[in-house]
PDB file of C-alpha atoms in Angstrom:
ATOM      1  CA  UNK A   1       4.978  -0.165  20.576  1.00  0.00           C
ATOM      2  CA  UNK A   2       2.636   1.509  18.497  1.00  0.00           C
ATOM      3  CA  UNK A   3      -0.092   4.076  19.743  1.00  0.00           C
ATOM      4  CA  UNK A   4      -2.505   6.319  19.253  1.00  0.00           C
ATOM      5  CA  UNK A   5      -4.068   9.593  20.873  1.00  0.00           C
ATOM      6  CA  UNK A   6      -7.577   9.392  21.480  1.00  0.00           C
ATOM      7  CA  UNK A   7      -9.583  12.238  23.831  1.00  0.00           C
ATOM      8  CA  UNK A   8      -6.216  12.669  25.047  1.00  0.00           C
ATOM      9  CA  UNK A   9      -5.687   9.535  26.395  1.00  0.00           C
ATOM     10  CA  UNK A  10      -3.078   6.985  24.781  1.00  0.00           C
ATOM     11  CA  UNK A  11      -4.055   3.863  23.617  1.00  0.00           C
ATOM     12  CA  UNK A  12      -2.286   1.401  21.717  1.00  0.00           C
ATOM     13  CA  UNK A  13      -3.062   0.156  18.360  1.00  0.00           C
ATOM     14  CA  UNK A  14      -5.508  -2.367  17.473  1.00  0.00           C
ATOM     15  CA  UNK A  15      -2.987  -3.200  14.532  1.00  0.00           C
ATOM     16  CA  UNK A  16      -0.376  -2.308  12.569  1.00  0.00           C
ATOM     17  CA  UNK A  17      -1.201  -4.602   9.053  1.00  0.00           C
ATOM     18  CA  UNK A  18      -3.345  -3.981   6.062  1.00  0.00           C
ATOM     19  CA  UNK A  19      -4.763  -6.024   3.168  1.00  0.00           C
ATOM     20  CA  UNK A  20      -3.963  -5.182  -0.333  1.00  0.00           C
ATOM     21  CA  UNK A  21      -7.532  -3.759  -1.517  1.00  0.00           C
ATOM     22  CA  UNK A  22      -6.798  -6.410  -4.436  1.00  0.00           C
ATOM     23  CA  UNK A  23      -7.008  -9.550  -2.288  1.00  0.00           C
ATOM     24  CA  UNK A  24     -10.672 -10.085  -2.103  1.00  0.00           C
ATOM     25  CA  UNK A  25     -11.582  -6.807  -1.675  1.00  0.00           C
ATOM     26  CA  UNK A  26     -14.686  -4.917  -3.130  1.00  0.00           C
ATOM     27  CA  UNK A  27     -12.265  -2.312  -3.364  1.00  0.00           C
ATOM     28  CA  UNK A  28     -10.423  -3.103  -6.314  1.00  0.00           C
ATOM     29  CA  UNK A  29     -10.558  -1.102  -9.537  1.00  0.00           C
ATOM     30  CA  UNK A  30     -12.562  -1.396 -12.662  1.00  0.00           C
ATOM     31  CA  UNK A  31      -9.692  -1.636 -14.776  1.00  0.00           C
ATOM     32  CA  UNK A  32      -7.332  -4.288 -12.243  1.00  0.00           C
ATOM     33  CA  UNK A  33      -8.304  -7.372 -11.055  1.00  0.00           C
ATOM     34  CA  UNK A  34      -9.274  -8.124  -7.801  1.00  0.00           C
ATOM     35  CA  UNK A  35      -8.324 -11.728  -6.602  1.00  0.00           C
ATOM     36  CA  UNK A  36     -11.550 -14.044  -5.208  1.00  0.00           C
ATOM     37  CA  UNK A  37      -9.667 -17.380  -4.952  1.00  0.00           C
ATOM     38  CA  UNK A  38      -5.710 -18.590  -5.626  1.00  0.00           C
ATOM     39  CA  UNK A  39      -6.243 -19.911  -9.022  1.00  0.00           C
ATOM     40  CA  UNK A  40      -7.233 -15.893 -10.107  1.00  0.00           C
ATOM     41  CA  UNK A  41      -4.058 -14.852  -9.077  1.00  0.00           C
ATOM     42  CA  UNK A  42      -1.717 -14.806 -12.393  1.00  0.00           C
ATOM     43  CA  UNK A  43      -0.421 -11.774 -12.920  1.00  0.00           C
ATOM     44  CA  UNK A  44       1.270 -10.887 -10.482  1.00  0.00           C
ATOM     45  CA  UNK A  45       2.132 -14.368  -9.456  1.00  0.00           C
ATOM     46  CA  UNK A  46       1.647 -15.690  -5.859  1.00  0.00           C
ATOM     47  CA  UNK A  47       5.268 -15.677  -5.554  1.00  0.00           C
ATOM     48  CA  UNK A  48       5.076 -11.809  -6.178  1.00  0.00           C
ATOM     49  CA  UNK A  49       1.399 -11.104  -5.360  1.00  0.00           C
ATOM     50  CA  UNK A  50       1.764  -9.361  -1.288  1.00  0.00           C
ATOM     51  CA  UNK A  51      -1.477 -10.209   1.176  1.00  0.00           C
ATOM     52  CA  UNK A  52      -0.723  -8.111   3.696  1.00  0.00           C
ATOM     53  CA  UNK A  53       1.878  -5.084   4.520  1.00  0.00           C
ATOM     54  CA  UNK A  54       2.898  -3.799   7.557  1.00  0.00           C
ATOM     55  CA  UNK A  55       1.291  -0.081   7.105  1.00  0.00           C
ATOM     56  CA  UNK A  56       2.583   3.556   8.357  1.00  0.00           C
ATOM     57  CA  UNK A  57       0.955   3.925  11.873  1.00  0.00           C
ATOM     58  CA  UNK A  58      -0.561   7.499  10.397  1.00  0.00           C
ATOM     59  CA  UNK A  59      -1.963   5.854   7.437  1.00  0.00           C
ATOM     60  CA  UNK A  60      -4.216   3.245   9.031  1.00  0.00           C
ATOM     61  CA  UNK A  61      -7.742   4.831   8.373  1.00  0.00           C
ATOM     62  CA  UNK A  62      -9.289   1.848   6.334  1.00  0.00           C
ATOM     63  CA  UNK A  63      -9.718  -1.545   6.692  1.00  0.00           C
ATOM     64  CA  UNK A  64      -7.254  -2.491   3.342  1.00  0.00           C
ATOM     65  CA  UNK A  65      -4.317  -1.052   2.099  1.00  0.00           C
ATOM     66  CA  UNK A  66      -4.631   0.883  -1.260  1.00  0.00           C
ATOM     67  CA  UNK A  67      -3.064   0.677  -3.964  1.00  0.00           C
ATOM     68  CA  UNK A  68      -2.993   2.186  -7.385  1.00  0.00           C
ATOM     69  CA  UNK A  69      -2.519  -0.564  -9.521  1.00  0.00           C
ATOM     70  CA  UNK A  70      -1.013  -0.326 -12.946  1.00  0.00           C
ATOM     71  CA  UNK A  71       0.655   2.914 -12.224  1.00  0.00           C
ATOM     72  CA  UNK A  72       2.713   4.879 -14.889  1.00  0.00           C
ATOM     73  CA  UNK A  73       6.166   5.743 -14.769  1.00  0.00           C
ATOM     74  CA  UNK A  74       6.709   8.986 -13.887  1.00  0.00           C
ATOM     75  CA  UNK A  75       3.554   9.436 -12.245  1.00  0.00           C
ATOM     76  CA  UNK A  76       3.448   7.972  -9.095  1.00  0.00           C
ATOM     77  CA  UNK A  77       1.750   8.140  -6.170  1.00  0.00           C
ATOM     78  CA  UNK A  78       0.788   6.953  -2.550  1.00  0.00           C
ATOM     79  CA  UNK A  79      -2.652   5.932  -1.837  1.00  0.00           C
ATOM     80  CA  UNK A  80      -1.773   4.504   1.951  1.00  0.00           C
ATOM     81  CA  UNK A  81       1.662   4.507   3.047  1.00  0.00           C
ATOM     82  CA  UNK A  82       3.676   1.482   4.225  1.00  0.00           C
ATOM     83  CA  UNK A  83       5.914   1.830   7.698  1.00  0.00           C
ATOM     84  CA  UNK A  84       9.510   2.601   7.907  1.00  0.00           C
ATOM     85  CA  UNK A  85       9.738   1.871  11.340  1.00  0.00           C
ATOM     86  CA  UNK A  86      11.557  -0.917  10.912  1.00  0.00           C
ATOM     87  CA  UNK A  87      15.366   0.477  10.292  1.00  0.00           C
ATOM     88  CA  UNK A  88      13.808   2.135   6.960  1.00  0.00           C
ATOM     89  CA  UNK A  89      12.264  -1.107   5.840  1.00  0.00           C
ATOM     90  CA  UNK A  90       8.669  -3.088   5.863  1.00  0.00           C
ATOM     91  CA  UNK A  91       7.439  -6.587   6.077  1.00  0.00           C
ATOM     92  CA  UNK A  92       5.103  -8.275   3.378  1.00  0.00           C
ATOM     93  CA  UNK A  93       3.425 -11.479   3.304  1.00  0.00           C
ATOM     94  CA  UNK A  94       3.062 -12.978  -0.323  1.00  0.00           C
ATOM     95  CA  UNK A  95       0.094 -15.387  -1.357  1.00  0.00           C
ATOM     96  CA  UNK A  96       2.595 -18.260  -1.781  1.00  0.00           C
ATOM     97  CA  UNK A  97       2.945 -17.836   2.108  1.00  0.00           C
ATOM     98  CA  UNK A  98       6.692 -16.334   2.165  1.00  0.00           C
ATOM     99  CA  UNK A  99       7.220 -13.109   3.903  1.00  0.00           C
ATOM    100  CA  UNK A 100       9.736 -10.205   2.898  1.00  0.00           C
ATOM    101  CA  UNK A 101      11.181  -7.549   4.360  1.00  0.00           C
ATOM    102  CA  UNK A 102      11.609  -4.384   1.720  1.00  0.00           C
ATOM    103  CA  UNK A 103      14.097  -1.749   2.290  1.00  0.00           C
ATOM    104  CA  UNK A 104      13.135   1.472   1.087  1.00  0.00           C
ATOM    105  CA  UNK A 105      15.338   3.263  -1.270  1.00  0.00           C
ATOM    106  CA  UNK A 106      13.357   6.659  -2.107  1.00  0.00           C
ATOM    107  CA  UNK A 107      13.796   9.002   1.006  1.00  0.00           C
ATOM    108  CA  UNK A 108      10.252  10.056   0.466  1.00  0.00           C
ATOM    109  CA  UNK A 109       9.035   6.981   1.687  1.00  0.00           C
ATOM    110  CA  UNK A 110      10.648   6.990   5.171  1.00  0.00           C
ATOM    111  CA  UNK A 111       7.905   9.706   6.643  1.00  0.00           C
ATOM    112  CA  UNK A 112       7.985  10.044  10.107  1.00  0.00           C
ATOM    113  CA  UNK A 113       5.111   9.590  12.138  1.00  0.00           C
ATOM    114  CA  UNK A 114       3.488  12.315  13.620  1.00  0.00           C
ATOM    115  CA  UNK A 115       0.559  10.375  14.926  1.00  0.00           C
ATOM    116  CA  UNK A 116      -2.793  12.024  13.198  1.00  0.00           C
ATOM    117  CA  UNK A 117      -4.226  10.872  10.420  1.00  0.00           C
ATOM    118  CA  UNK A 118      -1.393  11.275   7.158  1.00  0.00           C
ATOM    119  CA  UNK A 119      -4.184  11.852   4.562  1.00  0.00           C
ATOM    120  CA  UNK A 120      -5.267  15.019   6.147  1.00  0.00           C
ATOM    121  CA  UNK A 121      -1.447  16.371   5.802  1.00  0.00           C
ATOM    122  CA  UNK A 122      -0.496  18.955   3.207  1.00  0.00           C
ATOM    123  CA  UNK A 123       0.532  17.353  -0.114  1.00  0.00           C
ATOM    124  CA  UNK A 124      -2.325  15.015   0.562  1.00  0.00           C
ATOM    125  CA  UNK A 125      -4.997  14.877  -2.154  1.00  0.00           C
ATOM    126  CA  UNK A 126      -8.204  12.347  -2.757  1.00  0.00           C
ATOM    127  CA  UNK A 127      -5.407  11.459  -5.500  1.00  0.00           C
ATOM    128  CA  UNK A 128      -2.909  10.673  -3.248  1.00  0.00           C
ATOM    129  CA  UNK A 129       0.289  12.013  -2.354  1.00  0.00           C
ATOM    130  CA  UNK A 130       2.535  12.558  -5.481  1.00  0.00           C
ATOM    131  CA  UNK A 131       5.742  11.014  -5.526  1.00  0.00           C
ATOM    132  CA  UNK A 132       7.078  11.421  -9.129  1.00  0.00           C
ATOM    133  CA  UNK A 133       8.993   8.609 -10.647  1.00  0.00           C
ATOM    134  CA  UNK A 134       9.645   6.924  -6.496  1.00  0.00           C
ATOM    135  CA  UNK A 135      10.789   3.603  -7.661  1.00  0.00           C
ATOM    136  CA  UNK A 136       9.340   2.647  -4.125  1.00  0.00           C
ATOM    137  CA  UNK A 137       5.942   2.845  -5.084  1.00  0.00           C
ATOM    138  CA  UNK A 138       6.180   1.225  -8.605  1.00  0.00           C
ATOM    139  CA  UNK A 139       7.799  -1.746  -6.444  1.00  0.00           C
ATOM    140  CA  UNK A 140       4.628  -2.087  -4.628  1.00  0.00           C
ATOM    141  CA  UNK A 141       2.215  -1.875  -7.139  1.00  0.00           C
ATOM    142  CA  UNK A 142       3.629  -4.059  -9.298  1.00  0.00           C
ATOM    143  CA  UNK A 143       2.932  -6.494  -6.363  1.00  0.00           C
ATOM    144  CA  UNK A 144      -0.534  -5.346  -5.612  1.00  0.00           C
ATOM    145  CA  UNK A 145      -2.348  -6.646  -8.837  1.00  0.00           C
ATOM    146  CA  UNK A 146      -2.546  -5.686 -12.998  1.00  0.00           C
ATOM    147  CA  UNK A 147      -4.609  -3.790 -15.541  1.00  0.00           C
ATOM    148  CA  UNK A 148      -6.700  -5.773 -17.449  1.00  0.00           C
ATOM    149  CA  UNK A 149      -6.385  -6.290 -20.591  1.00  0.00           C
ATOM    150  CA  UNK A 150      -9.265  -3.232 -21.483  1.00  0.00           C
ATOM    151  CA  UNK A 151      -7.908  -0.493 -19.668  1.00  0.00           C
ATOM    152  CA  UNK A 152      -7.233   2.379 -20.875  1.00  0.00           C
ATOM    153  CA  UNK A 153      -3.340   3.158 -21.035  1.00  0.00           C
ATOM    154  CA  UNK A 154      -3.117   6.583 -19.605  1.00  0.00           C
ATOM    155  CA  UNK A 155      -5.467   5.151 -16.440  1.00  0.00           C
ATOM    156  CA  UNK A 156      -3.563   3.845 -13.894  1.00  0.00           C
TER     157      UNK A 156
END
């Protein structure tokens, strides 16, 4: 069961879910779309679009999961970090209403949790947490959402 320290006293997690910052969110990004109703989301489909992940207890500090949508290949990077917990693997809801379960294959992703807050670790930056060319990541935010059309190409 998942928990956290507070004042020294152990208390267990309110949850252990996030919602892309894509679904809905005012937290999307000038240059990807952010998805108000069903018929919005295109690219990624619904069948490939994820709602909701199952996010590294350490990484929980907002109320939505981040993602940087539209990244480029080599440069990638964590925003928020998904959980491992799960025998090296994490559960995602879709907005056609199927779940998945994703096994990770970049080592880098299966960070153990240390139970403060993983932004504040070294490595950490208001960028993110480089991860060069983790296959991982691109996996995810090709299911997060898509540039537009007007982005620039070197913005991710």
């Amino acid at each position: 069961k998942s928990w956290i320290e507070i004042g020294g006293q152990r208390h267990p997690r309110v949850r252990s879910v996030s919602m892309n910052c894509y679904m809905n969110g005012g937290e999307g990004g000038v240059w990807c779309y952010v998805f108000q109703k069903m018929t919005d989301i295109v690219n990624p489909s619904p069948s490939q679009a994820f709602v909701f992940v199952d996010e590294h207890e350490d990484s929980i500090t907002i109320g939505f999961f981040a993602v940087l949508a539209g990244t480029i290949w080599p440069d990638t990077r964590w925003l928020q970090l998904p959980a491992s917990r799960h025998g090296g693997a994490c559960t995602f809801s879709f907005a056609d209403g199927h779940a998945e379960i994703k096994k990770w294959r970049d080592p880098r992703t299966l960070v153990p949790v240390k139970r403060q807050d993983i932004h504040l670790l070294p490595g950490w930056t208001a960028f993110g947490l480089q991860s060069p060319q983790n296959k991982d990541v691109l996996w995810l935010t090709e299911r997060a959402s898509s540039k537009k059309p007007d982005a620039p190409p070197d913005v991710p």
